[in-house]
Amino acid sequence: MNDAAARFDTPFTRHAGVRLPIICGAMYPCSNPELVAAASAAGGLGIVQPISLTYVHGHDFRAGLRLIRRLTAEPIGMNALIEQSSRSYRERMARWIDIALEEGVRFFITSLGKPGWVVERVHAAGGVVYHDVTERKWADKGLEGGVDGLIAVNRRAGGHAGGRSAEELYAELGSLGVPLICAGGVGDERDFVAAMRLGYAGVQMGTRFIATPECRASDAYKQAIVRAGEDDVVLSERITGVPVAVIRTPYIDRMGLKAGPIARRLLRGRRTKHWMRTIYALRSLWQLKRASLDERGEKDYWQAGKSVAGIRAIEPVAAIMERFAAALSAETRDVS
Ligand SMILES: Cc1cc2nc3c(=O)[nH]c(=O)nc-3n(C[C@H](O)[C@H](O)[C@H](O)COP(=O)(O)O)c2cc1C
């Protein structure tokens, strides 16, 4: 069999209608339409990050989805961050979900918040919803809302990392009766096969797909991922107010990793935490956009996970997918 066209059957690949159990996770600000399309065209599932598509890469939301459609006819997904920080944000997210459904998107990944209202809309259109979780408590909330699968975000993940290992999360969530995706720490095909061997129905990768020609992030950012070892990835509260995994650079060292004392108090306060998070969110959207596209790399806020350890080169998305598929095929042959 030609491994480039290998097809794997897992509960996730069936839900998503894809060949490979590999998700190119949503990334603010790194999810550009060409990257999402390349991941889906190569047999995985590319996920649209709506704020990245519109604010960073400058597309009207519907036009951006149609651009991806022109690049590939394969299924794509959409990420809906549904934390209730403001009514206008929630209304905008609801509009984006409706537009995505109208444009044929049938796979959604919710993060934060209660996903019930998203599930209702998506199920009515025959789609599925997977929910990002870092522990059992959030998995239960998601399942109460009717989600079809869970993305288990472990402590090696890029973006907002969890607190548990991939093994611990599988032990905690593996018996809940829905497909489980491993997010975090998958940088090469060995990590991928190891996650599948644990029993996961697929993996979600972010950092690996930044170091590709299809990603529009700066070359300085991509090179930093290739150069970094896992000890270079640290958690900073300075960007969004909660810990985010970034590559340690002189700039990150100068800023420190903790939120300042006033910000921290406001982030904890019952009444102040929502607007404090909004301020952080708006500031971080701007800072991350600037840093990801800045070729000089002076204000280098480079988000990345511990998966940097397995990333040694900038490679086309299709080459990564092929290599991973070949390794999984070999593993399946060994087992059977
Ligand atoms: C730069 C970057 C931005 C991210 N932004 C988001 C996001 O907007 N929404 C989301 O649900 N996950 C986000 N993530 C998490 C990824 O979708 C994925 O779960 C994670 O990258 C997996 O870990 P890995 O980077 O080790 O592969 C982001 C990750 C990175 C590296």
XYZ file of C-alpha atoms and ligand atoms in Angstrom:
367
model
C 0.000 0.000 0.000
C 1.166 3.535 -0.743
C 1.585 5.101 2.713
C 0.857 8.561 1.320
C -2.718 7.408 0.791
C -2.901 5.280 3.948
C -6.271 5.301 5.663
C -6.735 4.613 9.344
C -10.011 3.750 10.943
C -10.564 5.224 14.424
C -13.690 6.661 16.057
C -12.220 10.097 15.307
C -11.466 9.513 11.610
C -15.033 8.241 11.247
C -16.488 11.316 12.980
C -14.394 13.739 10.945
C -14.453 11.877 7.622
C -10.652 12.018 7.271
C -7.941 9.443 6.401
C -5.411 10.180 9.137
C -5.987 10.502 12.897
C -4.132 13.826 12.976
C -5.588 17.249 13.751
C -3.747 20.461 12.925
C -4.967 22.294 16.034
C -6.345 25.824 16.088
C -3.608 28.335 16.720
C -3.983 31.995 17.457
C -2.176 33.669 15.645
C -0.604 30.913 13.510
C -3.653 29.345 11.796
C -3.636 30.873 8.334
C -5.980 29.515 5.656
C -3.155 27.931 3.622
C -1.999 25.915 6.655
C -5.511 24.715 7.507
C -6.094 23.703 3.883
C -2.727 21.911 3.615
C -3.439 19.806 6.728
C -6.811 18.701 5.372
C -5.532 18.165 1.829
C -2.833 15.854 3.248
C -5.435 13.639 4.939
C -5.635 15.150 8.439
C -8.093 17.699 9.782
C -7.168 21.398 9.647
C -8.918 23.568 12.233
C -9.868 27.181 11.567
C -9.215 29.664 14.384
C -11.722 32.437 13.596
C -9.892 35.338 15.269
C -6.672 34.318 13.553
C -8.446 34.037 10.192
C -10.062 37.468 10.465
C -7.905 39.681 12.673
C -4.404 38.326 11.939
C -4.726 37.154 8.351
C -7.246 39.772 7.270
C -10.045 37.681 5.754
C -13.742 38.216 6.109
C -14.805 35.022 7.929
C -16.993 33.566 5.176
C -14.556 34.606 2.437
C -11.707 32.966 4.408
C -13.632 29.689 4.610
C -14.302 29.853 0.876
C -10.616 30.476 0.219
C -9.806 27.264 2.136
C -12.506 25.479 0.144
C -10.839 26.548 -3.101
C -7.575 25.015 -1.841
C -9.090 21.689 -0.751
C -12.427 19.905 -0.838
C -11.483 17.759 2.189
C -13.223 18.298 5.555
C -12.057 21.109 7.853
C -13.016 22.014 11.425
C -13.523 25.181 13.445
C -12.421 26.146 16.937
C -14.933 27.977 19.132
C -13.476 29.561 22.263
C -16.692 29.973 24.198
C -15.677 31.520 27.477
C -18.410 33.954 28.515
C -16.280 37.067 28.742
C -18.697 39.412 26.977
C -22.076 39.220 25.326
C -20.822 40.750 22.068
C -18.033 38.154 21.866
C -20.512 35.309 22.379
C -22.828 36.768 19.713
C -19.966 37.048 17.287
C -18.882 33.450 17.972
C -22.480 32.252 17.438
C -22.553 34.058 14.063
C -19.232 32.478 13.071
C -20.533 29.010 13.974
C -23.674 29.592 11.883
C -21.612 30.793 8.914
C -19.275 27.785 9.237
C -22.290 25.449 9.235
C -23.699 27.222 6.173
C -20.324 26.772 4.464
C -20.356 23.036 5.137
C -18.104 22.750 8.224
C -19.232 19.788 10.343
C -16.462 19.404 12.930
C -16.155 21.827 15.849
C -13.766 22.030 18.772
C -14.980 24.010 21.763
C -12.610 25.369 24.392
C -13.512 26.701 27.857
C -17.104 27.393 28.949
C -20.189 25.206 28.585
C -20.510 23.787 25.072
C -24.234 22.828 25.207
C -25.443 25.668 22.959
C -22.796 24.856 20.323
C -23.674 21.146 20.433
C -27.344 21.968 19.849
C -26.633 23.956 16.675
C -24.005 21.578 15.323
C -25.976 18.368 15.973
C -29.018 19.911 14.270
C -26.846 20.174 11.136
C -25.484 16.619 11.485
C -22.031 17.661 12.758
C -19.902 16.711 15.756
C -18.348 18.657 18.620
C -15.172 17.770 20.491
C -14.340 19.666 23.678
C -10.874 20.690 24.928
C -10.240 19.502 28.487
C -7.325 19.327 30.898
C -8.984 17.186 33.594
C -12.025 15.096 34.509
C -14.031 18.036 35.912
C -14.097 19.776 32.500
C -14.710 16.509 30.680
C -17.849 15.965 32.789
C -19.044 19.513 31.980
C -18.468 18.867 28.273
C -20.261 15.533 28.336
C -23.208 17.123 30.182
C -23.370 19.504 27.221
C -23.554 16.517 24.846
C -20.139 16.652 23.169
C -19.105 13.731 20.945
C -15.405 13.564 21.824
C -12.719 15.078 24.020
C -9.381 16.697 23.238
C -7.160 15.827 26.195
C -4.715 18.727 26.515
C -1.692 17.537 28.480
C 1.107 19.376 30.239
C 3.459 19.253 27.249
C 1.058 21.168 24.980
C 1.703 24.486 23.280
C -0.790 27.278 23.995
C -2.597 26.915 27.343
C -1.066 23.687 28.617
C -2.787 21.308 31.020
C -1.371 19.883 34.236
C -1.363 16.127 33.545
C 0.681 13.771 31.370
C -0.814 12.051 28.307
C -0.801 8.755 30.233
C -2.575 10.260 33.269
C -5.221 11.853 31.072
C -5.855 8.616 29.221
C -6.246 6.793 32.551
C -8.654 9.487 33.787
C -10.756 9.941 30.649
C -10.316 6.750 28.616
C -13.410 5.041 30.000
C -15.883 7.900 29.432
C -17.182 6.292 26.256
C -16.207 9.008 23.748
C -13.165 9.240 21.446
C -10.151 10.841 23.073
C -7.553 12.929 21.208
C -4.052 13.460 22.604
C -3.003 17.140 22.440
C 0.501 18.080 23.476
C 4.017 16.822 23.111
C 3.682 15.165 19.704
C 6.579 16.462 17.609
C 7.699 13.423 15.641
C 6.338 10.118 14.423
C 7.577 8.250 17.503
C 5.516 10.515 19.784
C 2.554 9.970 17.449
C 2.786 6.188 17.484
C 3.276 6.221 21.280
C 0.059 8.239 21.734
C -1.890 5.901 19.448
C -0.468 2.920 21.325
C -1.828 4.362 24.601
C -5.301 4.056 23.077
C -5.979 7.585 21.815
C -8.215 7.882 18.733
C -5.942 10.550 17.266
C -3.544 13.378 18.065
C -3.800 17.141 17.835
C -0.573 18.959 17.003
C 0.123 22.665 16.964
C 3.824 23.455 17.258
C 4.892 20.875 14.621
C 2.738 22.624 12.020
C 4.172 26.089 12.701
C 7.557 24.891 11.385
C 6.189 24.380 7.852
C 6.372 26.506 4.688
C 2.560 26.672 4.665
C 2.414 28.497 8.022
C 2.685 32.282 7.638
C 4.558 32.788 10.930
C 7.937 34.524 10.626
C 11.021 32.561 9.691
C 12.622 33.663 12.985
C 9.762 31.944 14.885
C 10.058 28.732 12.827
C 13.849 28.629 13.297
C 13.414 29.137 17.051
C 11.132 26.051 17.146
C 13.669 23.980 15.217
C 16.512 25.121 17.502
C 14.688 24.769 20.831
C 14.964 21.781 23.153
C 12.186 20.947 25.561
C 13.857 22.771 28.464
C 13.629 25.995 26.450
C 9.830 25.909 26.694
C 8.565 27.742 29.790
C 5.154 28.806 31.094
C 4.480 32.557 31.117
C 1.514 34.328 32.729
C 2.514 37.630 31.167
C 0.636 37.130 27.915
C -2.935 36.148 28.742
C -2.925 36.170 32.553
C -2.928 32.343 32.709
C 0.136 30.190 31.957
C 0.989 29.900 28.257
C 3.885 27.811 26.897
C 6.491 29.955 25.139
C 10.069 29.593 23.959
C 12.459 31.182 26.410
C 14.256 34.136 24.822
C 16.088 37.195 26.228
C 12.821 39.131 25.802
C 10.829 36.595 27.846
C 13.588 36.646 30.492
C 13.438 40.446 30.677
C 9.686 40.409 31.203
C 9.638 37.623 33.790
C 7.120 34.776 33.798
C 4.620 35.925 36.437
C 1.774 38.397 36.103
C 2.401 41.536 38.211
C 0.909 41.633 41.759
C -1.947 44.013 40.872
C -2.884 42.094 37.737
C -2.816 38.863 39.722
C -5.156 40.251 42.386
C -7.553 41.573 39.754
C -7.439 38.273 37.861
C -8.555 36.466 41.020
C -11.270 38.883 42.139
C -14.814 37.630 41.536
C -15.988 40.886 39.971
C -12.764 42.020 38.364
C -11.556 38.770 36.799
C -13.786 38.966 33.721
C -12.765 42.446 32.634
C -9.150 41.810 33.588
C -9.195 38.768 31.314
C -10.755 40.874 28.568
C -7.961 43.439 28.879
C -5.372 40.679 28.760
C -7.163 39.055 25.843
C -7.213 42.255 23.778
C -3.615 43.119 24.619
C -2.384 39.606 23.958
C -4.204 39.373 20.615
C -2.266 42.407 19.446
C 1.086 41.367 20.928
C 0.915 37.806 19.604
C -0.104 38.972 16.147
C 2.829 41.394 16.005
C 5.348 38.888 17.395
C 4.337 36.020 15.100
C 4.741 38.054 11.932
C 7.773 40.137 12.961
C 10.757 38.977 10.927
C 13.238 40.872 13.124
C 12.205 38.767 16.112
C 12.834 41.551 18.633
C 9.667 41.138 20.699
C 9.697 37.411 20.525
C 6.624 35.985 22.198
C 6.843 32.626 20.520
C 4.242 30.139 21.726
C 5.367 26.508 21.430
C 5.001 23.244 23.298
C 7.515 20.684 24.572
C 7.013 18.911 21.238
C 9.838 21.185 19.973
C 12.113 18.319 21.121
C 11.054 16.200 18.119
C 11.059 19.007 15.510
C 14.344 19.240 13.628
C 13.445 20.936 10.342
C 10.951 23.141 8.574
C 9.034 20.644 6.442
C 5.973 20.741 4.188
C 2.742 19.626 5.873
C 2.277 16.727 3.421
C 5.778 15.363 4.176
C 5.022 15.370 7.910
C 1.693 13.621 7.391
C 3.258 10.988 5.122
C 6.053 10.232 7.564
C 3.596 9.904 10.458
C 1.256 7.705 8.397
C 4.136 5.437 7.380
C 5.216 5.022 11.021
C 1.674 4.161 12.099
C 1.290 1.710 9.200
C 4.513 -0.027 10.251
C 3.274 -0.190 13.853
C -0.072 -1.654 12.795
C 1.712 -4.238 10.632
C 3.918 -5.146 13.615
C 0.899 -5.594 15.828
C -1.201 -7.606 13.346
C 0.923 29.146 18.846
C -0.205 28.324 19.405
C -1.464 28.914 19.481
C -2.559 28.171 19.943
N -3.811 28.740 19.931
C -4.896 27.997 20.269
C -6.210 28.520 20.124
O -6.410 29.642 19.696
N -7.263 27.720 20.464
C -7.066 26.437 20.936
O -8.054 25.766 21.234
N -5.827 25.907 21.068
C -4.752 26.658 20.733
N -3.484 26.097 20.800
C -3.341 24.666 21.173
C -3.249 23.764 19.920
O -4.459 23.745 19.214
C -2.841 22.314 20.298
O -3.749 21.749 21.204
C -1.446 22.287 20.933
O -0.576 23.071 20.172
C -0.904 20.860 21.026
O 0.386 20.880 21.561
P 1.746 20.919 20.659
O 1.961 22.371 20.359
O 2.764 20.354 21.571
O 1.522 20.118 19.428
C -2.375 26.832 20.384
C -1.084 26.276 20.329
C -0.013 26.998 19.842
C 1.352 26.352 19.775
